[in-house]
Tab-separated table of C-alpha atoms in Angstrom:
chain	number	residue	atom	x	y	z
A	912	LEU	CA	164.422	-40.759	9.968
A	913	HIS	CA	166.669	-40.674	6.886
A	914	GLY	CA	164.140	-38.542	5.021
A	915	ARG	CA	163.980	-36.045	7.873
A	916	ALA	CA	167.789	-35.892	8.040
A	917	ALA	CA	167.920	-35.176	4.314
A	918	GLU	CA	165.370	-32.365	4.608
A	919	GLU	CA	167.236	-30.797	7.516
A	920	ALA	CA	170.558	-31.001	5.663
A	921	ARG	CA	169.111	-29.413	2.546
A	922	ALA	CA	167.574	-26.588	4.607
A	923	SER	CA	170.789	-25.901	6.521
A	924	ASP	CA	173.497	-23.419	5.575
A	925	ALA	CA	176.064	-26.200	5.169
A	926	VAL	CA	176.832	-27.830	1.816
A	927	THR	CA	176.410	-31.594	2.190
A	928	ALA	CA	176.062	-34.763	0.139
A	929	TYR	CA	172.322	-34.050	0.040
A	930	ASP	CA	173.178	-31.017	-2.078
A	931	GLY	CA	175.387	-33.017	-4.426
A	932	LEU	CA	178.808	-32.504	-2.795
A	933	LEU	CA	180.303	-35.746	-1.477
A	934	GLN	CA	182.685	-35.651	1.447
A	935	ASP	CA	186.181	-37.157	1.712
A	936	PRO	CA	187.184	-37.473	-1.956
A	937	PRO	CA	188.591	-38.873	-4.194
A	938	TYR	CA	186.102	-41.296	-5.766
A	939	PRO	CA	187.998	-42.951	-8.634
A	940	LYS	CA	185.229	-45.498	-9.260
A	941	LEU	CA	182.892	-42.648	-10.280
A	942	ASP	CA	185.385	-41.298	-12.830
A	943	LEU	CA	184.472	-42.544	-16.313
A	944	LEU	CA	188.042	-41.892	-17.497
A	945	ASP	CA	189.667	-43.964	-14.758
A	946	PRO	CA	191.398	-47.061	-16.205
A	947	ASP	CA	189.773	-49.306	-13.582
A	948	THR	CA	186.263	-48.166	-14.502
A	949	ASN	CA	184.464	-50.779	-16.588
A	950	THR	CA	181.576	-48.518	-17.590
A	951	ILE	CA	180.816	-48.036	-21.274
A	952	ALA	CA	179.038	-44.679	-21.261
A	953	SER	CA	176.355	-43.392	-23.614
A	954	ALA	CA	176.090	-39.879	-25.000
A	955	SER	CA	172.840	-39.307	-23.107
A	956	ARG	CA	174.520	-40.228	-19.813
A	957	LEU	CA	177.354	-37.783	-20.436
A	958	GLU	CA	174.951	-35.040	-21.482
A	959	MET	CA	172.985	-35.543	-18.272
A	960	PHE	CA	176.179	-35.155	-16.243
A	961	ALA	CA	177.198	-32.024	-18.155
A	962	ARG	CA	173.787	-30.372	-17.991
A	963	THR	CA	172.335	-31.556	-14.689
A	964	PRO	CA	175.030	-33.023	-12.426
A	965	TYR	CA	172.665	-33.587	-9.504
A	966	LEU	CA	170.229	-35.542	-11.661
A	967	TYR	CA	173.205	-37.610	-12.831
A	968	PHE	CA	174.089	-38.204	-9.171
A	969	VAL	CA	170.570	-39.402	-8.366
A	970	THR	CA	170.336	-41.591	-11.477
A	971	TYR	CA	173.801	-43.116	-11.877
A	972	VAL	CA	175.525	-42.784	-8.494
A	973	LEU	CA	172.628	-43.428	-6.117
A	974	GLU	CA	170.919	-45.547	-8.811
A	975	ALA	CA	167.551	-44.286	-7.609
A	976	GLU	CA	164.754	-45.535	-9.838
A	977	PRO	CA	161.639	-43.433	-10.547
A	978	LEU	CA	158.425	-44.594	-8.986
A	979	ASP	CA	156.412	-46.787	-11.314
A	980	GLU	CA	153.198	-44.891	-10.773
A	981	PRO	CA	149.951	-45.897	-12.502
A	982	ALA	CA	149.199	-43.962	-15.648
A	983	LEU	CA	146.655	-41.182	-15.355
A	984	ASP	CA	143.347	-41.653	-17.120
A	985	ASP	CA	144.045	-38.652	-19.328
A	986	GLU	CA	147.546	-39.764	-20.336
A	987	ASP	CA	148.060	-39.713	-24.081
A	988	TRP	CA	147.629	-43.125	-25.641
A	989	LEU	CA	150.840	-42.485	-27.571
A	990	ASP	CA	153.297	-40.733	-25.287
A	991	PRO	CA	156.144	-38.602	-26.717
A	992	LEU	CA	158.624	-41.483	-26.425
A	993	THR	CA	156.406	-43.810	-28.456
A	994	ARG	CA	155.736	-41.144	-31.060
A	995	GLY	CA	159.465	-40.604	-31.399
A	996	THR	CA	160.032	-44.334	-31.753
A	997	ILE	CA	157.477	-44.533	-34.569
A	998	LEU	CA	159.076	-41.656	-36.473
A	999	HIS	CA	162.612	-43.005	-36.049
A	1000	ARG	CA	161.530	-46.450	-37.207
A	1001	THR	CA	159.654	-45.007	-40.192
A	1002	TYR	CA	162.668	-43.084	-41.437
A	1003	GLU	CA	164.966	-46.061	-40.893
A	1004	LEU	CA	162.723	-48.434	-42.895
A	1005	PHE	CA	162.044	-45.873	-45.609
A	1006	LEU	CA	165.681	-44.998	-46.312
A	1007	GLY	CA	167.540	-48.084	-45.169
A	1008	GLY	CA	165.088	-50.900	-45.828
A	1009	SER	CA	164.916	-54.169	-43.898
A	1010	ARG	CA	165.959	-57.671	-44.921
A	1011	GLU	CA	163.726	-59.155	-42.257
A	1012	LEU	CA	160.674	-57.319	-43.598
A	1013	ASP	CA	161.766	-57.635	-47.247
A	1014	ILE	CA	161.943	-53.863	-47.721
A	1015	LYS	CA	164.552	-52.648	-50.189
A	1016	GLU	CA	166.928	-49.854	-49.286
A	1017	LEU	CA	166.071	-46.652	-51.134
A	1018	GLY	CA	169.740	-46.130	-51.993
A	1019	ARG	CA	169.443	-42.398	-52.684
A	1020	MET	CA	167.971	-39.219	-51.330
A	1021	PRO	CA	164.171	-39.234	-51.582
A	1022	THR	CA	161.893	-37.137	-53.763
A	1023	LEU	CA	158.217	-36.296	-53.350
A	1024	GLU	CA	157.419	-39.197	-55.695
A	1025	ASP	CA	158.539	-41.590	-52.928
A	1026	GLU	CA	155.564	-40.829	-50.698
A	1027	ASP	CA	153.942	-44.254	-51.196
A	1028	ALA	CA	157.097	-46.009	-50.003
A	1029	LEU	CA	157.263	-43.665	-47.020
A	1030	MET	CA	153.650	-44.416	-46.099
A	1031	ASP	CA	154.307	-48.162	-46.322
A	1032	ALA	CA	157.200	-47.769	-43.905
A	1033	PHE	CA	155.049	-45.657	-41.591
A	1034	GLU	CA	152.251	-48.237	-41.477
A	1035	ILE	CA	154.725	-50.924	-40.394
A	1036	ALA	CA	156.290	-48.700	-37.742
A	1037	PHE	CA	152.893	-47.555	-36.460
A	1038	GLU	CA	151.598	-51.117	-36.191
A	1039	GLU	CA	154.739	-52.319	-34.391
A	1040	ALA	CA	154.538	-49.590	-31.780
A	1041	THR	CA	150.787	-49.553	-31.228
A	1042	GLN	CA	150.675	-53.288	-30.656
A	1043	GLN	CA	152.926	-52.721	-27.663
A	1044	ARG	CA	150.813	-49.806	-26.402
A	1045	GLY	CA	147.659	-51.864	-26.306
A	1046	THR	CA	144.112	-50.935	-27.241
A	1047	PRO	CA	143.420	-47.190	-27.540
A	1048	PRO	CA	140.515	-45.726	-25.533
A	1049	ASN	CA	138.529	-45.404	-28.769
A	1050	GLU	CA	139.033	-45.242	-32.532
A	1051	GLN	CA	138.970	-41.451	-32.540
A	1052	VAL	CA	142.078	-41.372	-30.340
A	1053	LYS	CA	143.901	-43.807	-32.626
A	1054	THR	CA	142.867	-41.904	-35.757
A	1055	ALA	CA	143.991	-38.567	-34.335
A	1056	ALA	CA	147.368	-39.974	-33.288
A	1057	ARG	CA	147.857	-41.603	-36.678
A	1058	GLU	CA	146.960	-38.464	-38.643
A	1059	GLY	CA	149.307	-36.335	-36.546
A	1060	LEU	CA	152.191	-38.702	-37.234
A	1061	ILE	CA	151.398	-38.826	-40.947
A	1062	THR	CA	151.666	-35.035	-41.007
A	1063	ASP	CA	155.111	-35.377	-39.437
A	1064	VAL	CA	156.415	-37.973	-41.895
A	1065	ARG	CA	155.162	-35.963	-44.870
A	1066	ALA	CA	156.987	-32.910	-43.524
A	1067	PHE	CA	160.112	-35.066	-43.273
A	1068	LEU	CA	159.759	-36.114	-46.902
A	1069	HIS	CA	159.416	-32.513	-48.051
A	1070	ALA	CA	162.469	-31.490	-46.010
A	1071	ASP	CA	164.589	-34.335	-47.374
A	1072	ALA	CA	163.402	-33.713	-50.925
A	1073	ALA	CA	164.459	-30.065	-50.583
A	1074	ARG	CA	167.910	-31.175	-49.430
A	1075	THR	CA	168.060	-33.404	-52.514
A	1076	THR	CA	167.436	-30.372	-54.719
A	1077	ASP	CA	169.942	-28.184	-52.882
A	1078	GLN	CA	172.669	-30.846	-52.715
A	1079	PRO	CA	172.300	-33.263	-55.648
A	1080	ASP	CA	175.476	-35.175	-54.676
A	1081	LEU	CA	174.153	-35.952	-51.193
A	1082	THR	CA	173.542	-39.658	-50.445
A	1083	PRO	CA	172.172	-41.357	-47.306
A	1084	GLU	CA	174.543	-44.189	-46.354
A	1085	ARG	CA	173.947	-45.535	-42.829
A	1086	PHE	CA	170.896	-45.694	-40.602
A	1087	GLU	CA	170.753	-46.490	-36.884
A	1088	TRP	CA	174.478	-47.216	-36.926
A	1089	SER	CA	175.067	-48.723	-33.496
A	1090	PHE	CA	178.362	-49.315	-31.711
A	1091	GLY	CA	179.416	-50.640	-28.320
A	1092	ASN	CA	175.956	-51.958	-27.384
A	1093	ARG	CA	176.943	-55.479	-26.484
A	1094	PRO	CA	176.318	-58.137	-27.637
A	1095	ARG	CA	174.287	-57.091	-30.673
A	1096	ASP	CA	176.668	-54.633	-32.324
A	1097	GLU	CA	179.221	-55.493	-34.948
A	1098	HIS	CA	181.267	-52.456	-33.937
A	1099	PRO	CA	182.762	-52.392	-30.427
A	1100	GLU	CA	182.721	-49.380	-28.179
A	1101	VAL	CA	184.801	-46.412	-29.275
A	1102	GLU	CA	187.675	-45.281	-27.078
A	1103	LEU	CA	188.372	-41.557	-26.805
A	1104	ALA	CA	191.611	-40.684	-25.027
A	1105	THR	CA	192.412	-37.572	-22.999
A	1106	GLU	CA	195.345	-36.770	-20.722
A	1107	ARG	CA	193.238	-37.893	-17.737
A	1108	GLY	CA	192.303	-41.280	-19.165
A	1109	THR	CA	190.139	-42.952	-21.795
A	1110	LEU	CA	186.378	-42.777	-22.260
A	1111	ARG	CA	184.671	-45.923	-23.535
A	1112	LEU	CA	181.665	-44.788	-25.562
A	1113	ARG	CA	178.623	-46.571	-26.955
A	1114	GLY	CA	175.732	-45.202	-28.963
A	1115	ALA	CA	173.524	-45.285	-32.026
A	1116	VAL	CA	173.744	-42.688	-34.798
A	1117	ASP	CA	170.372	-42.206	-36.478
A	1118	ARG	CA	171.754	-41.306	-39.873
A	1119	ILE	CA	175.015	-40.739	-41.720
A	1120	ASP	CA	174.876	-39.007	-45.103
A	1121	HIS	CA	177.802	-38.645	-47.490
A	1122	LEU	CA	178.619	-35.519	-49.474
A	1123	ASN	CA	181.729	-35.213	-51.628
A	1124	GLY	CA	183.553	-37.832	-49.579
A	1125	ASP	CA	182.642	-36.380	-46.172
A	1126	ALA	CA	180.137	-37.576	-43.579
A	1127	LEU	CA	177.158	-35.594	-42.321
A	1128	ILE	CA	175.875	-36.961	-39.013
A	1129	TRP	CA	172.257	-36.470	-37.956
A	1130	ASP	CA	170.373	-37.356	-34.815
A	1131	TYR	CA	166.612	-37.132	-35.310
A	1132	LYS	CA	164.789	-34.982	-32.781
A	1133	THR	CA	161.020	-35.294	-32.529
A	1134	GLY	CA	160.470	-32.743	-29.763
A	1135	GLY	CA	160.766	-28.985	-29.629
A	1136	MET	CA	163.648	-26.674	-30.533
A	1137	ARG	CA	163.515	-24.592	-27.365
A	1138	ASP	CA	167.082	-25.488	-26.382
A	1139	TYR	CA	168.508	-25.101	-29.888
A	1140	ASP	CA	168.957	-21.893	-31.841
A	1141	PRO	CA	169.929	-22.426	-35.508
A	1142	LEU	CA	171.634	-19.012	-35.515
A	1143	ASP	CA	173.602	-19.672	-32.334
A	1144	GLY	CA	174.543	-23.230	-33.287
A	1145	LEU	CA	175.907	-25.779	-30.848
A	1146	ARG	CA	179.385	-24.604	-29.950
A	1147	ASN	CA	178.383	-22.571	-26.882
A	1148	LYS	CA	176.204	-25.274	-25.324
A	1149	ARG	CA	178.587	-27.117	-23.040
A	1150	TRP	CA	175.978	-29.740	-22.177
A	1151	SER	CA	175.274	-30.565	-25.832
A	1152	LEU	CA	177.785	-33.368	-26.246
A	1153	GLN	CA	176.088	-35.896	-28.484
A	1154	TRP	CA	177.062	-34.233	-31.761
A	1155	MET	CA	180.686	-34.038	-30.621
A	1156	LEU	CA	180.812	-37.605	-29.343
A	1157	TYR	CA	179.179	-39.053	-32.451
A	1158	ALA	CA	181.472	-37.080	-34.749
A	1159	ARG	CA	184.487	-38.512	-32.950
A	1160	ALA	CA	182.975	-42.019	-32.953
A	1161	VAL	CA	182.422	-41.928	-36.719
A	1162	GLU	CA	185.942	-40.639	-37.270
A	1163	GLU	CA	187.500	-43.307	-35.066
A	1164	ALA	CA	185.364	-46.333	-35.974
A	1165	LEU	CA	184.593	-45.696	-39.649
A	1166	GLY	CA	187.585	-43.614	-40.635
A	1167	LEU	CA	185.415	-40.916	-42.191
A	1168	SER	CA	186.001	-37.196	-42.357
A	1169	VAL	CA	183.039	-35.468	-40.697
A	1170	ALA	CA	181.822	-32.292	-42.396
A	1171	ARG	CA	178.815	-31.616	-40.143
A	1172	SER	CA	177.273	-33.127	-37.049
A	1173	GLY	CA	174.017	-32.124	-35.408
A	1174	TYR	CA	170.280	-32.547	-35.034
A	1175	TYR	CA	167.503	-33.004	-37.580
A	1176	PHE	CA	164.094	-31.889	-36.262
A	1177	ALA	CA	162.021	-34.285	-38.318
A	1178	THR	CA	158.466	-33.207	-37.512
A	1179	ALA	CA	155.839	-30.950	-39.068
A	1180	ARG	CA	156.060	-28.476	-36.212
A	1181	GLN	CA	159.783	-27.932	-36.770
A	1182	MET	CA	159.523	-28.259	-40.575
A	1183	GLY	CA	162.579	-30.480	-40.911
A	1184	ARG	CA	164.998	-27.816	-39.711
A	1185	THR	CA	168.524	-28.752	-38.719
A	1186	VAL	CA	170.963	-27.419	-36.145
A	1187	ALA	CA	174.532	-28.511	-36.765
A	1188	TYR	CA	178.123	-27.618	-36.202
A	1189	PRO	CA	180.873	-28.066	-38.754
A	1190	PRO	CA	183.679	-29.869	-36.892
A	1191	ASP	CA	186.926	-27.977	-37.333
A	1192	GLY	CA	184.683	-24.938	-37.709
A	1193	THR	CA	185.171	-23.186	-41.021
A	1194	GLY	CA	184.446	-19.538	-40.322
A	1195	ASP	CA	184.114	-20.122	-36.578
A	1196	SER	CA	185.546	-17.366	-34.415
A	1197	HIS	CA	186.888	-19.733	-31.778
A	1198	PRO	CA	190.551	-20.628	-32.253
A	1199	ASP	CA	190.277	-24.154	-30.893
A	1200	THR	CA	188.498	-27.045	-32.570
A	1201	TYR	CA	185.540	-29.050	-31.379
A	1202	ARG	CA	187.877	-31.939	-30.516
A	1203	GLU	CA	189.681	-29.725	-28.020
A	1204	ASP	CA	186.335	-28.568	-26.627
A	1205	LEU	CA	185.288	-32.173	-26.121
A	1206	VAL	CA	188.535	-33.176	-24.418
A	1207	ARG	CA	188.265	-30.194	-22.071
A	1208	ILE	CA	184.675	-31.063	-21.145
A	1209	LEU	CA	185.460	-34.748	-20.595
A	1210	ASN	CA	188.420	-33.830	-18.387
A	1211	THR	CA	186.229	-31.498	-16.324
A	1212	LEU	CA	183.541	-34.143	-15.876
A	1213	SER	CA	186.262	-36.593	-14.856
A	1214	GLU	CA	187.563	-34.169	-12.240
A	1215	MET	CA	184.044	-33.459	-10.953
A	1216	ALA	CA	183.246	-37.161	-10.535
A	1217	ARG	CA	186.573	-37.958	-8.880
A	1218	HIS	CA	186.036	-35.142	-6.358
A	1219	GLY	CA	182.380	-36.024	-5.750
A	1220	VAL	CA	181.049	-32.773	-7.192
A	1221	PHE	CA	177.469	-33.137	-8.443
A	1222	VAL	CA	176.361	-29.601	-7.779
A	1223	PRO	CA	172.926	-28.670	-9.155
A	1224	SER	CA	173.295	-26.382	-12.150
A	1225	GLY	CA	170.952	-23.482	-12.730
A	1226	ASP	CA	168.403	-25.519	-14.666
A	1227	SER	CA	168.806	-28.901	-12.961
A	1228	LEU	CA	165.373	-28.906	-11.380
A	1229	LYS	CA	163.636	-27.637	-14.523
A	1230	GLN	CA	164.508	-30.538	-16.809
A	1231	SER	CA	161.808	-32.902	-17.998
A	1232	ASP	CA	163.735	-35.934	-16.738
A	1233	TRP	CA	163.527	-34.475	-13.253
A	1234	ARG	CA	159.932	-33.281	-13.456
A	1235	TYR	CA	158.552	-36.517	-14.823
A	1236	ASN	CA	160.703	-39.044	-12.953
A	1237	TYR	CA	161.995	-37.603	-9.677
A	1238	THR	CA	159.434	-35.035	-8.553
A	1239	PRO	CA	158.842	-36.822	-5.194
A	1240	LEU	CA	162.414	-35.968	-4.179
A	1241	VAL	CA	161.762	-32.229	-4.574
A	1242	TYR	CA	158.154	-31.131	-4.803
A	1243	ASP	CA	158.835	-27.385	-4.427
A	1244	ARG	CA	161.515	-26.859	-7.061
A	1245	ARG	CA	161.539	-23.062	-6.786
A	1246	ASN	CA	162.184	-23.169	-3.037
A	1247	ARG	CA	164.874	-25.802	-3.545
A	1248	ARG	CA	166.673	-23.637	-6.093
A	1249	GLU	CA	166.672	-20.760	-3.606
A	1250	GLN	CA	168.110	-23.051	-0.921
A	1251	ILE	CA	170.904	-24.096	-3.280
A	1252	ARG	CA	171.788	-20.521	-4.234
A	1253	ALA	CA	171.859	-19.375	-0.589
A	1254	LYS	CA	174.513	-21.888	0.482
A	1255	ASP	CA	178.175	-21.018	0.833
A	1256	TRP	CA	179.678	-23.166	-1.884
A	1257	PRO	CA	183.479	-23.604	-2.033
A	1258	ASP	CA	185.082	-21.452	-4.715
A	1259	ASP	CA	187.479	-24.093	-6.021
A	1260	LEU	CA	185.002	-26.743	-7.187
A	1261	PRO	CA	185.540	-28.053	-10.733
A	1262	HIS	CA	182.583	-27.095	-12.878
A	1263	LEU	CA	181.342	-26.581	-16.425
A	1264	HIS	CA	179.035	-23.696	-15.548
A	1265	HIS	CA	178.115	-21.691	-12.490
A	1266	ASP	CA	174.681	-21.715	-10.890
């Protein structure tokens, strides 16, 4: 009965909670800036809210969990998440070392002569991850996965070695710097204040380099660059919050001046390219700084949550998180998008972008 009511509400002309607009606001407990909210938010959670409010509603407000469906027979033995974990772990061990594993920190930017050390780190990371994945279907599958990852880590080494040549004063300083992830972290959550309240933020920064006294913040990406244009940068992507949040976290928690913050595409396919934004924007045409951008976005998200506005954005039903985890809620995504567009939405809803 509830499922039928939801389908009828979605197909109607009226805008309802089934479309992401809650009735009878306010909802202060949903506002991450409210002083009575105990939530310590992650960058990924905030990005989901900014980019796909309805998916945020399903995930964090309704707390609907994806179906734990059996894996298909043709599913990759190493899924994208596991591949990303292996690459992240390889780069962390290679540059930062490990006391537990008796691996010394490199202590400098790498050169091509460091390939043996990189391969040692990769073998450890690969073994750690594949033990958790279980036995591959056959040795050919394992060999192919391993060779593909080795191609990626070698591309990373070449990219980092080139940065060493271009910027000889560059030094890698921190790896997987984590804050606010209780109880394991030495650093507590970072508090970012706006006029509407205070955000309590947690996260893990993949890498912090130093150059001439400033910090360069990098988050490794092991997927595609479809959503990132190196020429366009990050400033115009209102959903791309991680680089802003991590820049502010490093400033607040470590007291460092941040020269650049962005994403390092550390795979062979992307050839180690980076997409970054220089906080405080030297040469940027916008008059305001990234800090003001971030405060404005956080205030808008706060207002949306308090008023129960989780309206599907234009690409909400296209995102991989939706396709892979919540498809049973909306099988015909194209028809659902048309339903959303056809409804008479109020004009005064707080929003980051229009559908």
